[in-house]
């Protein structure tokens, strides 16, 4: 795998985030946008040990994607681990850098605890409205996931970033088109990375199929993605190289 260490372009590094991050200097990244394994998607500890395909994929799909890493921790170990990587990414983030972390309703309280234990200022919770979900009679639809966001200390009000929405409304990529079981919509990630000031390096410590890194590249940011699974690290690199060079339509 090719690794570009100059951080002016896009880089995908295969490895364990906690180990890889230790090699980075302090104050490097302009923002952290990520979607860690939730270790959720199950009603009890036994169900949590199932494959990620069984937890997160539709049984009807013909597109069988490989399982991904790190999704079977119990509650306390997940929270402890989250605080650990959140502290390490904060060390590598610039003063005032924003962080956005995807999560579901079950892990939301643990994530907001871990974020603050790690020293980030928690600034709010965004909603990702997936617009649909499996209907269950007599229940509310589980059609939203959340994005906990914050900053590494003080965030000046004159930052060079636009006003961004608090709700992102976009369905999941079609199962037949996905290259990762829990792939996020590219347009949502393109809108979200704009919270980082121009020129800031975007870090995604759980890159999966590289959606954040690709979005950052398409929006003109340098970016680094870290992914433990060799399969997904290779898929992310290939995707960023092939889809990241498509000329973008310019409004007349
Ligand atoms: C929820 S997925 C990210 C999906 C991504 N947002 C996308 O759109 O493709 C989380 C990813 O983190 C990876 N992962 C889990 N533990 C990790 C670790 N310790 N270090 C690096 N990557 C890890 C998993 O293999 C998985 O691909």
Tab-separated table of C-alpha atoms and ligand atoms in Angstrom:
chain	number	residue	atom	x	y	z
A	1	UNK	CA	0.000	0.000	0.000
A	2	UNK	CA	1.279	3.444	-0.924
A	3	UNK	CA	1.452	5.888	1.956
A	4	UNK	CA	1.921	9.557	1.205
A	5	UNK	CA	3.468	11.185	4.261
A	6	UNK	CA	3.556	14.782	3.156
A	7	UNK	CA	-0.128	15.340	4.110
A	8	UNK	CA	-0.769	17.819	1.343
A	9	UNK	CA	-2.953	15.334	-0.516
A	10	UNK	CA	-4.933	12.350	0.690
A	11	UNK	CA	-3.519	9.451	2.644
A	12	UNK	CA	-5.002	6.144	3.787
A	13	UNK	CA	-3.002	4.295	6.429
A	14	UNK	CA	-3.777	0.667	7.291
A	15	UNK	CA	-3.401	-0.007	11.012
A	16	UNK	CA	-4.837	0.358	14.500
A	17	UNK	CA	-5.789	3.980	15.082
A	18	UNK	CA	-4.304	4.162	18.581
A	19	UNK	CA	-0.933	2.905	17.354
A	20	UNK	CA	-0.903	4.992	14.173
A	21	UNK	CA	-1.886	8.200	15.980
A	22	UNK	CA	1.082	7.899	18.356
A	23	UNK	CA	3.378	8.562	15.393
A	24	UNK	CA	1.741	11.921	14.602
A	25	UNK	CA	3.011	15.214	16.059
A	26	UNK	CA	0.885	17.519	18.226
A	27	UNK	CA	-1.250	20.251	16.589
A	28	UNK	CA	-1.348	18.700	13.111
A	29	UNK	CA	-5.007	18.272	12.138
A	30	UNK	CA	-7.481	21.031	11.289
A	31	UNK	CA	-10.469	18.817	12.172
A	32	UNK	CA	-11.577	15.279	12.995
A	33	UNK	CA	-14.606	13.838	11.197
A	34	UNK	CA	-15.271	10.192	11.939
A	35	UNK	CA	-17.634	7.251	12.215
A	36	UNK	CA	-16.216	4.700	14.677
A	37	UNK	CA	-17.583	1.183	15.219
A	38	UNK	CA	-20.614	1.773	17.473
A	39	UNK	CA	-20.482	-1.680	19.121
A	40	UNK	CA	-24.219	-1.336	19.120
A	41	UNK	CA	-26.829	-2.774	16.787
A	42	UNK	CA	-27.868	-5.394	19.327
A	43	UNK	CA	-30.269	-5.663	22.219
A	44	UNK	CA	-27.956	-7.629	24.527
A	45	UNK	CA	-24.350	-8.732	24.957
A	46	UNK	CA	-24.841	-12.081	23.140
A	47	UNK	CA	-26.330	-10.396	20.106
A	48	UNK	CA	-23.448	-7.890	20.120
A	49	UNK	CA	-20.992	-10.728	19.425
A	50	UNK	CA	-22.675	-11.505	16.073
A	51	UNK	CA	-20.982	-10.601	12.803
A	52	UNK	CA	-21.328	-7.004	11.671
A	53	UNK	CA	-23.151	-8.317	8.577
A	54	UNK	CA	-25.790	-9.928	10.802
A	55	UNK	CA	-26.111	-6.740	12.874
A	56	UNK	CA	-26.120	-4.072	10.191
A	57	UNK	CA	-26.943	-5.564	6.758
A	58	UNK	CA	-30.281	-6.364	5.237
A	59	UNK	CA	-30.828	-10.160	5.016
A	60	UNK	CA	-32.199	-9.733	1.501
A	61	UNK	CA	-29.106	-8.226	-0.082
A	62	UNK	CA	-26.972	-10.000	-2.663
A	63	UNK	CA	-24.078	-7.643	-1.966
A	64	UNK	CA	-22.236	-9.534	0.785
A	65	UNK	CA	-19.553	-7.239	2.149
A	66	UNK	CA	-16.743	-8.293	4.509
A	67	UNK	CA	-17.228	-7.731	8.227
A	68	UNK	CA	-15.439	-4.770	9.794
A	69	UNK	CA	-13.360	-4.491	12.981
A	70	UNK	CA	-13.922	-3.437	16.585
A	71	UNK	CA	-17.675	-3.802	16.931
A	72	UNK	CA	-18.158	-6.256	19.812
A	73	UNK	CA	-16.840	-4.422	22.867
A	74	UNK	CA	-19.103	-4.284	25.926
A	75	UNK	CA	-20.342	-0.944	27.223
A	76	UNK	CA	-17.579	-0.096	29.666
A	77	UNK	CA	-14.717	-1.157	27.431
A	78	UNK	CA	-16.200	0.732	24.457
A	79	UNK	CA	-16.495	3.924	26.530
A	80	UNK	CA	-12.974	3.570	27.919
A	81	UNK	CA	-11.568	2.893	24.442
A	82	UNK	CA	-13.488	5.855	22.979
A	83	UNK	CA	-12.028	8.183	25.637
A	84	UNK	CA	-8.559	6.847	24.803
A	85	UNK	CA	-8.697	7.474	21.044
A	86	UNK	CA	-10.538	10.780	21.530
A	87	UNK	CA	-7.713	11.968	23.804
A	88	UNK	CA	-5.095	10.910	21.284
A	89	UNK	CA	-6.821	12.618	18.335
A	90	UNK	CA	-7.179	15.763	20.468
A	91	UNK	CA	-3.416	15.791	21.071
A	92	UNK	CA	-2.908	15.697	17.291
A	93	UNK	CA	-5.571	18.379	16.608
A	94	UNK	CA	-4.932	22.110	16.396
A	95	UNK	CA	-6.279	24.466	19.063
A	96	UNK	CA	-9.915	25.250	18.174
A	97	UNK	CA	-10.193	22.338	15.712
A	98	UNK	CA	-13.706	20.879	15.375
A	99	UNK	CA	-14.600	17.207	15.876
A	100	UNK	CA	-17.687	15.395	14.530
A	101	UNK	CA	-18.370	11.780	15.579
A	102	UNK	CA	-21.238	9.650	14.224
A	103	UNK	CA	-23.146	7.528	16.731
A	104	UNK	CA	-26.543	5.881	17.263
A	105	UNK	CA	-29.084	6.441	20.047
A	106	UNK	CA	-27.777	3.600	22.212
A	107	UNK	CA	-24.213	4.900	22.433
A	108	UNK	CA	-24.993	8.610	22.490
A	109	UNK	CA	-24.623	9.059	26.301
A	110	UNK	CA	-21.355	7.063	26.374
A	111	UNK	CA	-19.908	9.060	23.513
A	112	UNK	CA	-20.705	12.448	25.037
A	113	UNK	CA	-19.076	11.264	28.299
A	114	UNK	CA	-15.992	9.969	26.480
A	115	UNK	CA	-15.637	13.126	24.382
A	116	UNK	CA	-15.563	15.308	27.475
A	117	UNK	CA	-13.298	12.946	29.452
A	118	UNK	CA	-10.873	13.269	26.560
A	119	UNK	CA	-10.844	17.052	27.013
A	120	UNK	CA	-12.957	18.161	24.031
A	121	UNK	CA	-15.629	20.822	24.515
A	122	UNK	CA	-18.978	19.246	23.597
A	123	UNK	CA	-20.880	21.794	21.475
A	124	UNK	CA	-23.947	19.938	20.263
A	125	UNK	CA	-25.530	16.939	18.601
A	126	UNK	CA	-26.474	16.927	14.919
A	127	UNK	CA	-29.144	14.701	13.437
A	128	UNK	CA	-28.605	12.545	10.381
A	129	UNK	CA	-32.138	11.792	9.153
A	130	UNK	CA	-31.796	8.638	7.048
A	131	UNK	CA	-35.388	9.285	5.838
A	132	UNK	CA	-36.418	5.636	6.116
A	133	UNK	CA	-36.087	2.587	8.327
A	134	UNK	CA	-37.708	-0.794	8.876
A	135	UNK	CA	-41.297	-0.015	9.916
A	136	UNK	CA	-42.503	-1.670	13.132
A	137	UNK	CA	-46.167	-1.369	14.113
A	138	UNK	CA	-46.712	0.447	17.411
A	139	UNK	CA	-43.189	1.936	17.484
A	140	UNK	CA	-41.393	5.079	16.372
A	141	UNK	CA	-39.172	4.640	13.338
A	142	UNK	CA	-35.439	4.438	14.090
A	143	UNK	CA	-34.694	6.701	11.158
A	144	UNK	CA	-32.014	8.923	12.683
A	145	UNK	CA	-28.407	8.627	13.694
A	146	UNK	CA	-26.505	11.398	15.450
A	147	UNK	CA	-23.259	13.302	15.163
A	148	UNK	CA	-21.751	14.552	18.402
A	149	UNK	CA	-19.648	17.609	17.716
A	150	UNK	CA	-17.256	19.769	19.676
A	151	UNK	CA	-13.953	21.582	19.599
A	152	UNK	CA	-10.445	21.394	20.945
A	153	UNK	CA	-10.781	24.327	23.302
A	154	UNK	CA	-11.928	27.800	22.331
A	155	UNK	CA	-13.482	28.182	18.864
A	156	UNK	CA	-13.242	31.798	17.652
A	157	UNK	CA	-16.446	33.233	16.160
A	158	UNK	CA	-14.569	34.538	13.094
A	159	UNK	CA	-13.460	31.086	11.935
A	160	UNK	CA	-13.267	30.738	8.152
A	161	UNK	CA	-16.103	28.222	7.864
A	162	UNK	CA	-19.718	28.629	6.705
A	163	UNK	CA	-22.950	28.290	8.690
A	164	UNK	CA	-23.789	24.593	8.472
A	165	UNK	CA	-27.082	22.771	9.065
A	166	UNK	CA	-27.957	20.964	12.305
A	167	UNK	CA	-29.897	18.291	10.441
A	168	UNK	CA	-28.567	16.310	7.484
A	169	UNK	CA	-31.275	14.584	5.471
A	170	UNK	CA	-30.089	11.855	3.098
A	171	UNK	CA	-30.800	8.137	2.780
A	172	UNK	CA	-28.099	5.481	3.203
A	173	UNK	CA	-26.320	4.525	-0.027
A	174	UNK	CA	-28.204	1.661	-1.741
A	175	UNK	CA	-27.043	-1.716	-0.413
A	176	UNK	CA	-26.214	-2.874	-3.939
A	177	UNK	CA	-23.877	0.105	-4.418
A	178	UNK	CA	-22.180	0.126	-1.013
A	179	UNK	CA	-18.603	-1.010	-0.580
A	180	UNK	CA	-18.818	-0.908	3.245
A	181	UNK	CA	-21.620	-2.298	5.425
A	182	UNK	CA	-22.148	1.016	7.244
A	183	UNK	CA	-21.018	3.426	4.529
A	184	UNK	CA	-22.158	7.017	5.019
A	185	UNK	CA	-23.650	9.124	2.174
A	186	UNK	CA	-20.922	11.016	0.318
A	187	UNK	CA	-22.988	14.219	0.117
A	188	UNK	CA	-23.493	14.282	3.914
A	189	UNK	CA	-19.756	13.949	4.409
A	190	UNK	CA	-19.037	16.643	1.802
A	191	UNK	CA	-21.358	19.030	3.649
A	192	UNK	CA	-19.888	18.107	7.052
A	193	UNK	CA	-16.171	18.456	6.271
A	194	UNK	CA	-16.781	22.138	5.524
A	195	UNK	CA	-16.745	22.769	9.284
A	196	UNK	CA	-12.938	22.515	8.945
A	197	UNK	CA	-11.217	25.768	7.992
A	198	UNK	CA	-9.793	25.836	4.430
A	199	UNK	CA	-6.367	24.219	4.249
A	200	UNK	CA	-6.844	22.303	7.521
A	201	UNK	CA	-5.980	18.606	7.347
A	202	UNK	CA	-9.051	16.417	7.918
A	203	UNK	CA	-8.474	13.271	10.006
A	204	UNK	CA	-10.778	10.239	9.917
A	205	UNK	CA	-9.337	7.662	12.365
A	206	UNK	CA	-11.946	5.038	11.316
A	207	UNK	CA	-11.966	5.448	7.563
A	208	UNK	CA	-13.939	2.370	6.441
A	209	UNK	CA	-14.471	2.722	2.687
A	210	UNK	CA	-12.900	6.190	2.745
A	211	UNK	CA	-16.059	8.292	2.451
A	212	UNK	CA	-14.757	11.126	4.666
A	213	UNK	CA	-11.364	11.214	2.963
A	214	UNK	CA	-12.992	11.229	-0.479
A	215	UNK	CA	-15.402	13.976	0.609
A	216	UNK	CA	-12.501	16.041	1.966
A	217	UNK	CA	-10.572	15.613	-1.271
A	218	UNK	CA	-13.580	16.645	-3.378
A	219	UNK	CA	-14.038	19.726	-1.155
A	220	UNK	CA	-10.381	20.691	-1.529
A	221	UNK	CA	-8.940	19.604	1.836
A	222	UNK	CA	-5.888	17.476	2.530
A	223	UNK	CA	-6.969	14.388	4.493
A	224	UNK	CA	-5.691	11.354	6.374
A	225	UNK	CA	-7.755	8.195	6.945
A	226	UNK	CA	-6.782	5.297	9.206
A	227	UNK	CA	-8.423	1.873	8.799
A	228	UNK	CA	-7.619	-1.390	10.587
A	229	UNK	CA	-9.123	-3.827	8.077
A	230	UNK	CA	-6.688	-4.467	5.183
A	231	UNK	CA	-9.673	-5.095	2.895
A	232	UNK	CA	-11.323	-1.755	3.663
A	233	UNK	CA	-8.042	0.182	3.724
A	234	UNK	CA	-7.315	-1.040	0.178
A	235	UNK	CA	-10.905	-0.330	-0.915
A	236	UNK	CA	-10.697	3.202	0.533
A	237	UNK	CA	-7.391	3.937	-1.182
A	238	UNK	CA	-8.716	2.674	-4.507
A	239	UNK	CA	-11.923	4.683	-4.131
A	240	UNK	CA	-10.162	7.917	-3.218
A	241	UNK	CA	-7.804	7.527	-6.177
A	242	UNK	CA	-10.507	6.683	-8.718
A	243	UNK	CA	-13.474	8.810	-7.575
A	244	UNK	CA	-11.431	11.671	-6.142
A	245	UNK	CA	-10.227	12.879	-9.509
A	246	UNK	CA	-13.597	13.301	-11.213
A	247	UNK	CA	-14.006	16.952	-12.302
A	248	UNK	CA	-16.843	18.574	-10.391
A	249	UNK	CA	-19.742	20.299	-12.132
A	250	UNK	CA	-19.465	24.078	-11.847
A	251	UNK	CA	-22.647	26.146	-11.504
A	252	UNK	CA	-23.201	28.471	-14.502
B	1	LIG	C1	-18.480	2.440	10.950
B	1	LIG	S1	-17.117	2.012	9.986
B	1	LIG	C2	-16.723	3.480	9.050
B	1	LIG	C3	-17.473	3.549	7.741
B	1	LIG	C4	-17.110	4.802	6.948
B	1	LIG	N1	-17.654	5.990	7.552
B	1	LIG	C5	-17.598	4.721	5.516
B	1	LIG	O1	-18.410	5.545	5.085
B	1	LIG	O2	-17.170	3.785	4.824
B	1	LIG	C6	-15.825	1.959	11.167
B	1	LIG	C7	-14.508	1.428	10.619
B	1	LIG	O3	-13.522	1.488	11.650
B	1	LIG	C8	-12.639	0.390	11.487
B	1	LIG	N2	-11.949	0.145	12.757
B	1	LIG	C9	-12.415	-0.492	13.855
B	1	LIG	N3	-11.512	-0.487	14.848
B	1	LIG	C10	-10.433	0.193	14.362
B	1	LIG	C11	-9.168	0.558	14.903
B	1	LIG	N4	-8.825	0.207	16.161
B	1	LIG	N5	-8.310	1.277	14.142
B	1	LIG	C12	-8.658	1.638	12.863
B	1	LIG	N6	-9.825	1.311	12.288
B	1	LIG	C13	-10.711	0.601	13.023
B	1	LIG	C14	-13.556	-0.764	11.061
B	1	LIG	O4	-12.859	-1.792	10.401
B	1	LIG	C15	-14.577	-0.028	10.174
B	1	LIG	O5	-14.242	-0.137	8.808
